[in-house]
CSV table of C-alpha atoms in Angstrom, one decimal:
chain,number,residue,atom,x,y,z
A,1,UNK,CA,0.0,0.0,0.0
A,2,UNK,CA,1.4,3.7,-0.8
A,3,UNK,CA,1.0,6.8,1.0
A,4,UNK,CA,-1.5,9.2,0.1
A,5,UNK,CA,-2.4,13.0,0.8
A,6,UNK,CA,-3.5,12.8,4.6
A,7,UNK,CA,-5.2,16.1,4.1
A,8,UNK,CA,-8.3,14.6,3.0
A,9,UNK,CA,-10.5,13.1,4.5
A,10,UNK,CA,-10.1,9.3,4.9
A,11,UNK,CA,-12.7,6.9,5.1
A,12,UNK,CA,-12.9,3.1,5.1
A,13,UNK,CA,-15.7,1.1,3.4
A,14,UNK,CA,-15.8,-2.8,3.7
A,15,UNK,CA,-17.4,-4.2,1.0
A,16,UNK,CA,-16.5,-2.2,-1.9
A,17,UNK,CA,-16.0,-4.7,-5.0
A,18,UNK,CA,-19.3,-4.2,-6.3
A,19,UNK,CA,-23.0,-3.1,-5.2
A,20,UNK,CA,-23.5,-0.2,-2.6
A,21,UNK,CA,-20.1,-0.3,-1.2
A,22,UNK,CA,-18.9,0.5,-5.0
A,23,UNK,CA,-21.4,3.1,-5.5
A,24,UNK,CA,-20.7,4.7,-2.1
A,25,UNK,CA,-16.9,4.6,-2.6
A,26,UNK,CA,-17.3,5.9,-5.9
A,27,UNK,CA,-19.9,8.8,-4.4
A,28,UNK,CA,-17.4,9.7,-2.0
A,29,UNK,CA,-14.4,9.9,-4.1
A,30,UNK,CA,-15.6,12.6,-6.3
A,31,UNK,CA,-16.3,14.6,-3.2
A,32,UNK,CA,-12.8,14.5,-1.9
A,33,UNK,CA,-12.4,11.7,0.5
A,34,UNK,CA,-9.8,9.4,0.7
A,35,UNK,CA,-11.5,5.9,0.2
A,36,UNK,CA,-9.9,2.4,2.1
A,37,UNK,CA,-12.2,-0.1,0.5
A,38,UNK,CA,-11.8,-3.7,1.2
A,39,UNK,CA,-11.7,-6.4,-0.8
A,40,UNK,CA,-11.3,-9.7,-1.1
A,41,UNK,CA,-10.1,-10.4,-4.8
A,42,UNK,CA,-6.6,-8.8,-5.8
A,43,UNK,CA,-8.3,-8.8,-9.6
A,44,UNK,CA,-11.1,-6.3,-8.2
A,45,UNK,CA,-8.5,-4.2,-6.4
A,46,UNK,CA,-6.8,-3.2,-9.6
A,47,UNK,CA,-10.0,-2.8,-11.5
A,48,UNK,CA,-11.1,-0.3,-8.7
A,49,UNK,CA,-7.5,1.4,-9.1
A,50,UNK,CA,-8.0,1.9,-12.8
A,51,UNK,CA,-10.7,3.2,-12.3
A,52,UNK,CA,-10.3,5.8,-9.2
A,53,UNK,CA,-6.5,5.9,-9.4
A,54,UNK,CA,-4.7,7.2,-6.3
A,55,UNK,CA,-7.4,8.8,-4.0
A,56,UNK,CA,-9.0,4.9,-3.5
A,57,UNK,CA,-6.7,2.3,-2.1
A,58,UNK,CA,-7.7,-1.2,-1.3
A,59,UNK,CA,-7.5,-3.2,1.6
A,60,UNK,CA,-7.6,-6.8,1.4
A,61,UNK,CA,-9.8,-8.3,3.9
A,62,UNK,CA,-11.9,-10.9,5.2
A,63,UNK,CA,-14.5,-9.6,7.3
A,64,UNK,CA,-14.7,-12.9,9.0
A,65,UNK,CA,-10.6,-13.6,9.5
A,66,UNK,CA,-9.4,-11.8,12.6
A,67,UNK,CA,-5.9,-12.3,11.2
A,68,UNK,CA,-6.7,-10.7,8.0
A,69,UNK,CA,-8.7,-7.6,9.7
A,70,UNK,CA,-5.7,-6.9,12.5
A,71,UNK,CA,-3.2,-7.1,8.9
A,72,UNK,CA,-5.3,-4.4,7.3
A,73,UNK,CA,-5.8,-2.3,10.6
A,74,UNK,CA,-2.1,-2.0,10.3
A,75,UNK,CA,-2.0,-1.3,6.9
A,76,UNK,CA,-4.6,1.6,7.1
A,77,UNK,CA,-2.6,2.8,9.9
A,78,UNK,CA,0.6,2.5,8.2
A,79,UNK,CA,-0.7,4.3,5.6
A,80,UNK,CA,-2.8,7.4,7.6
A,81,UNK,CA,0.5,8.3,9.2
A,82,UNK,CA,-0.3,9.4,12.2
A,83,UNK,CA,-4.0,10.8,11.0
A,84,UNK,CA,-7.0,9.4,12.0
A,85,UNK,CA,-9.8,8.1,10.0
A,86,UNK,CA,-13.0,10.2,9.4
A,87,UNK,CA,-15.3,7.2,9.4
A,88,UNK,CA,-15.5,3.4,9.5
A,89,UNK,CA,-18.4,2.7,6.8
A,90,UNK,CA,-19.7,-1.2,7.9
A,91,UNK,CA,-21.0,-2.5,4.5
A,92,UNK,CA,-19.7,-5.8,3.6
A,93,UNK,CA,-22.9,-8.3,3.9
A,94,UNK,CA,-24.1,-11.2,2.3
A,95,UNK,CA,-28.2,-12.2,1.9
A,96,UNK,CA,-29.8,-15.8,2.2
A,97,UNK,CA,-33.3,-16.7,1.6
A,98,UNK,CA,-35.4,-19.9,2.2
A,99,UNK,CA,-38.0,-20.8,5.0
A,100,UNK,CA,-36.2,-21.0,8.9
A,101,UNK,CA,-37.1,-24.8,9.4
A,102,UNK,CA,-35.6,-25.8,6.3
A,103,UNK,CA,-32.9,-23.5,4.9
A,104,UNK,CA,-29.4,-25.4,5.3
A,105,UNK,CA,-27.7,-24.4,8.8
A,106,UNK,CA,-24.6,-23.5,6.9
A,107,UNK,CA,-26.7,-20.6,5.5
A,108,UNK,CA,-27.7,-19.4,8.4
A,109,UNK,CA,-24.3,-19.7,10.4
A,110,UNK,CA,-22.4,-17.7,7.5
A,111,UNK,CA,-25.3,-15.0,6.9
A,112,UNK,CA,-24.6,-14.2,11.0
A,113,UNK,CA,-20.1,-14.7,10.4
A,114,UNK,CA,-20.4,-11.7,7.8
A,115,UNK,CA,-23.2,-9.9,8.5
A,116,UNK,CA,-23.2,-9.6,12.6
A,117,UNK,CA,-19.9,-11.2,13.5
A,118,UNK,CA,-17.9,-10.2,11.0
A,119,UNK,CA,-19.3,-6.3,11.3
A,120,UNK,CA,-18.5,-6.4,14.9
A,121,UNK,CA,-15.0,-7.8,14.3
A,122,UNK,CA,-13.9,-5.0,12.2
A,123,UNK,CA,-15.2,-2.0,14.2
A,124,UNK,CA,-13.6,-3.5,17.2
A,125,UNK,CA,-10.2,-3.7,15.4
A,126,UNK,CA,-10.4,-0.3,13.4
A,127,UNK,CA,-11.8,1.7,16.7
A,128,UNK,CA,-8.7,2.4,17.4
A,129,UNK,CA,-8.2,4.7,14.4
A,130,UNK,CA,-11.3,6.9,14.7
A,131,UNK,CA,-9.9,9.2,17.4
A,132,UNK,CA,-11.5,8.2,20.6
A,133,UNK,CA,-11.5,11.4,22.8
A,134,UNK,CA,-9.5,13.5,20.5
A,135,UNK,CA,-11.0,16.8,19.4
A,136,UNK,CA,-12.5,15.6,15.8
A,137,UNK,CA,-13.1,12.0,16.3
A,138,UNK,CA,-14.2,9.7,13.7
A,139,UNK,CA,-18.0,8.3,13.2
A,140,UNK,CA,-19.7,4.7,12.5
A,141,UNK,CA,-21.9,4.1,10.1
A,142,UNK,CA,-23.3,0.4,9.7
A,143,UNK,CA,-25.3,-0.2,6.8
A,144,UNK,CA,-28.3,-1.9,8.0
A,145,UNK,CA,-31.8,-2.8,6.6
A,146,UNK,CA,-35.1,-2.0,6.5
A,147,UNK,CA,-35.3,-5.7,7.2
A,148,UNK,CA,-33.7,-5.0,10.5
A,149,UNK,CA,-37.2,-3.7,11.7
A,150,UNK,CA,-39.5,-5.8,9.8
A,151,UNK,CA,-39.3,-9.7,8.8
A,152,UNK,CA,-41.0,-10.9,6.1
A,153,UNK,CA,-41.5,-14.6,5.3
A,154,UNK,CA,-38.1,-16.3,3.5
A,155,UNK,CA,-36.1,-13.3,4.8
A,156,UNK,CA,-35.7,-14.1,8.3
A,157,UNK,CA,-32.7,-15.2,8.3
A,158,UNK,CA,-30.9,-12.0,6.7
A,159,UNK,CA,-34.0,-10.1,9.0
A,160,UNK,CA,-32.1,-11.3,12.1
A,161,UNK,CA,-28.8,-10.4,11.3
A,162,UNK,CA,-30.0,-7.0,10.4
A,163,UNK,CA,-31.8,-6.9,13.6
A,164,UNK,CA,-28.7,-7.5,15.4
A,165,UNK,CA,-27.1,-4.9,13.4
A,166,UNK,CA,-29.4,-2.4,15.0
A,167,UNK,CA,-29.2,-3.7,18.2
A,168,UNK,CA,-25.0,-3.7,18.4
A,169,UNK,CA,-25.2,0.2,16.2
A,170,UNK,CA,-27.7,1.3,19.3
A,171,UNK,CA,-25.7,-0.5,22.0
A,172,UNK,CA,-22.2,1.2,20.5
A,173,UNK,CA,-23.7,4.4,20.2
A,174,UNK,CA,-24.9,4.7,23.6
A,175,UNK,CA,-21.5,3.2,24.9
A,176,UNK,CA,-19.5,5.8,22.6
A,177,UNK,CA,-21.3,8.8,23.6
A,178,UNK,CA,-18.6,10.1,25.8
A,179,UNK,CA,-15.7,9.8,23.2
A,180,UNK,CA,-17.6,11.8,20.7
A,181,UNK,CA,-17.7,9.2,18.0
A,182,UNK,CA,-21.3,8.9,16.7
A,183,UNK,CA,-22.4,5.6,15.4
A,184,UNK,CA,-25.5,5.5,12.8
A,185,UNK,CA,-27.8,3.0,10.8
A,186,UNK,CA,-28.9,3.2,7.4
A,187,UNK,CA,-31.7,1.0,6.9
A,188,UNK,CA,-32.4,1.2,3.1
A,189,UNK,CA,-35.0,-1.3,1.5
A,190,UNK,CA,-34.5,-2.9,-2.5
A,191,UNK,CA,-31.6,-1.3,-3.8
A,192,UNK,CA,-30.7,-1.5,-7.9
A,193,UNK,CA,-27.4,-3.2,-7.3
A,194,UNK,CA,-25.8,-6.3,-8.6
A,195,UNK,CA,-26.2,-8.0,-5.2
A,196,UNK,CA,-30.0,-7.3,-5.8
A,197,UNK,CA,-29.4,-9.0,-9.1
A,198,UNK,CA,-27.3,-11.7,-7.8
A,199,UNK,CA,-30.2,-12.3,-4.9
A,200,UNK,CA,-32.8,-12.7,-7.4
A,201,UNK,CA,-30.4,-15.2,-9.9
A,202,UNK,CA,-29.7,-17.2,-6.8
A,203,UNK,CA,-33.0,-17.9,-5.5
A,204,UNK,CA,-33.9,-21.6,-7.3
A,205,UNK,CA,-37.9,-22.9,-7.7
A,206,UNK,CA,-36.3,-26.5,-6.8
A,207,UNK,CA,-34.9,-25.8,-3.8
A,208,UNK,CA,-38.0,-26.5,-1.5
A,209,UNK,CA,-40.2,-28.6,-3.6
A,210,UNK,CA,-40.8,-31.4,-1.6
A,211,UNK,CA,-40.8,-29.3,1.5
A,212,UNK,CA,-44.5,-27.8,2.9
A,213,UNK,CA,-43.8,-24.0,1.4
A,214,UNK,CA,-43.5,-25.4,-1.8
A,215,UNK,CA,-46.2,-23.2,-3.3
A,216,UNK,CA,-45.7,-20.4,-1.2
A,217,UNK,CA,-42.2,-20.6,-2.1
A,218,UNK,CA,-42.6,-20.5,-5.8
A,219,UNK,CA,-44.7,-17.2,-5.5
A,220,UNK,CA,-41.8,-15.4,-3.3
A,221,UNK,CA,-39.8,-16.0,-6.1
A,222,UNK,CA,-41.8,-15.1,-8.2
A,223,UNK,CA,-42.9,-11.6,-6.4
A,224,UNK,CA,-39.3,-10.7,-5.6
A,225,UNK,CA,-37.7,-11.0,-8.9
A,226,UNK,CA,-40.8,-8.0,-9.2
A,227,UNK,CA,-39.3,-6.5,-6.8
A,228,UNK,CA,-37.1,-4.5,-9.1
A,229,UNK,CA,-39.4,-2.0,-10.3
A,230,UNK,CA,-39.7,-0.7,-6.5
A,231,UNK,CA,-35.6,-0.9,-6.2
A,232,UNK,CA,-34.2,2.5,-5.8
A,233,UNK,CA,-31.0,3.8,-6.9
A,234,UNK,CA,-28.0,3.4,-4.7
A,235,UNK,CA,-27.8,7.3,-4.5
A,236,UNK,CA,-29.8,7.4,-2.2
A,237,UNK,CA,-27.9,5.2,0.5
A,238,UNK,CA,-24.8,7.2,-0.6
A,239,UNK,CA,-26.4,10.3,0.0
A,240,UNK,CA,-27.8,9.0,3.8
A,241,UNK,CA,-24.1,7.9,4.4
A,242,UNK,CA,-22.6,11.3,3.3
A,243,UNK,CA,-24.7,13.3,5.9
A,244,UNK,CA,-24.0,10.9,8.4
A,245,UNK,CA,-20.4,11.2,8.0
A,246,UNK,CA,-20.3,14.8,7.2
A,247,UNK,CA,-23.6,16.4,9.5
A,248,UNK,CA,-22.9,18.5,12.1
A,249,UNK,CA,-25.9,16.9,14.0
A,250,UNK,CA,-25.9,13.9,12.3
A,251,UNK,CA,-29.2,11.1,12.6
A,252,UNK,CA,-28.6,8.0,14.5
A,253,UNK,CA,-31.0,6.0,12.1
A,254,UNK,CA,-32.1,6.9,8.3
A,255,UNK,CA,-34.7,5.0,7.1
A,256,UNK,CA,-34.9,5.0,3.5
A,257,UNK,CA,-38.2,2.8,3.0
A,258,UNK,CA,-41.6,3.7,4.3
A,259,UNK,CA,-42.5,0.3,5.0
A,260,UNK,CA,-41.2,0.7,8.4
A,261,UNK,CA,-43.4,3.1,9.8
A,262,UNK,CA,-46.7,0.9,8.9
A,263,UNK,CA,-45.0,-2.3,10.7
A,264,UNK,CA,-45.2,0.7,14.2
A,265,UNK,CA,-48.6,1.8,13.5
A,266,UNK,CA,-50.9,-1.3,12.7
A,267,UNK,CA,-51.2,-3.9,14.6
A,268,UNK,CA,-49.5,-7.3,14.3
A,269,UNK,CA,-52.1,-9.4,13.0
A,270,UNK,CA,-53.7,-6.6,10.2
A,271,UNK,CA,-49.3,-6.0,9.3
A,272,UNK,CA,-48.9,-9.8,9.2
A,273,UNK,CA,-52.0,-9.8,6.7
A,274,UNK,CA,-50.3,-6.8,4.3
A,275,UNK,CA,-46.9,-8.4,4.0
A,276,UNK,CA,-48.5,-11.9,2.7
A,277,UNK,CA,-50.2,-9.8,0.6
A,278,UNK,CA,-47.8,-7.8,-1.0
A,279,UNK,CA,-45.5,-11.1,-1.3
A,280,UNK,CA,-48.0,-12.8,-3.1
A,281,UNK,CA,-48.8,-14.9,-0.5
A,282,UNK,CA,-52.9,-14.3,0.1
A,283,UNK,CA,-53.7,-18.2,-0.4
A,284,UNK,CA,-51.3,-18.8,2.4
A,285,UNK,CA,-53.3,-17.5,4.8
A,286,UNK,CA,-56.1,-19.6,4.1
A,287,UNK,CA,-54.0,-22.4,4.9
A,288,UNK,CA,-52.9,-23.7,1.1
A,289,UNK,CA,-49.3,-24.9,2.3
A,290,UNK,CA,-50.1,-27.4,4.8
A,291,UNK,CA,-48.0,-30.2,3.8
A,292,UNK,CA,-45.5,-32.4,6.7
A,293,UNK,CA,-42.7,-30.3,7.0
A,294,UNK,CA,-39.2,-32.0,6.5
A,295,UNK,CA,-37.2,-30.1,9.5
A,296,UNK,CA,-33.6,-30.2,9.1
């Protein structure tokens, strides 16, 4: 890794091969920030050079390797020299989908190692170059979900470990409030990105045929690959993260999808009813997908 102009800002994004941590080291770039992105592929780190040239440099990582995030702690630091770090931008994340009884364990277990785990690694290891105490300290900003407040069927998996998101970005908040370093969620819902697009390629009609949601099932699929007419741009996440980077009063929480706020007014039963509904997934409450489940 080289040196670079410590007068800029510096930030450091996990996650930034493709998808929203691209698009928000990309939106940062052209607004002067120094960019740290990790990655995980030396071919995307020159790609990302070629493109951005010197103001980005990458940071090979793996969120989920404590050896490999302690490496590039010293190799941000090495490189800051002596200046701290603006913000810690938590984006790296992976999504699952299938129904909680029968989605294979190893799913679940690595959805939480990146998405949880993996997050709370990394801010634990790069706290130390935020500034703790010091007159400008640095902020965190974890890129959450709007799933983090509201679970909808097949999602739970990827629901929890954005609820725990919320949970650890409240808890640090509160427990950083004396150093000065503000920590903020940005719960966005669909987002046009390729990890949308990957999502929708990955989700397979076979997977759960013989299993008791197999109707149910085909319709999610069906509905979400929809889904990408709702999908908003990733500007608007980049735009969220700048302001909560940048703000003099920055929000602890940006919500960037409505949804939320109907999941806190209505009551559980007439919410459960609007989410089958918009998912496709009327018949089910009439009891359609009653066949033996096959729990795993």
């Amino acid at each position: 890794m080289t040196s670079i102009n410590i007068l800029a800002p510096a930030v450091l994004i996990t996650g930034v091969s493709s998808g929203i941590g691209e698009a928000m080291a990309n939106f940062l770039l052209t607004r002067g920030y120094r960019v740290f992105g990790s990655i995980r592929k030396l071919a995307d780190a020159q790609r990302l050079i070629d493109s951005w040239a010197d103001s980005f440099i990458p940071v090979e990582m793996d969120v989920t390797d404590h050896a490999s995030v302690e490496a590039a702690v010293a190799s941000v630091q090495k490189a800051l020299a002596g200046s701290n770090l603006t913000a810690l931008i938590n984006n790296a994340g992976v999504s699952a989908a299938g129904p909680l009884l029968e989605q294979p364990w190893e799913e679940i277990q690595s959805t939480f190692e990146v998405n949880v785990f993996g997050l709370l690694k990394v801010t634990r290891s790069f706290a130390v170059l935020l500034g703790r105490g010091s007159e400008m300290p640095g902020r965190i900003v974890n890129i959450s979900s709007v799933s983090g407040m509201i679970t909808v069927p097949f999602l739970a998996t990827y629901a929890a470990s954005k609820h725990a998101v919320e949970a650890l970005t409240q808890g640090l908040r509160r427990e950083l409030l004396s150093s000065g370093i503000h920590v903020a969620a940005i719960e966005p819902g669909f987002i046009r990105t390729p990890l949308f697009e990957k999502s929708k390629k990955a989700l397979n009609t076979e997977s759960y045929t013989e299993s008791g949601y197999s109707n149910s099932w085909a319709v999610f699929n069906e509905t979400l690959r929809g889904m990408e007419k709702r999908a908003k741009s990733p500007d608007v996440v980049c735009k969220a993260v700048l302001h909560a980077i940048s703000a003099k009063q920055p929000k602890s929480r940006y919500p960037l999808d409505g949804l939320w706020w109907a999941g806190k007014l209505l009551p559980d039963r007439v919410f459960d009813q609007l989410i089958l509904s918009s998912l496709g997934l009327s018949e089910w409450l009439k009891g359609r997908d009653v066949k033996p489940l096959s729990i795993n």
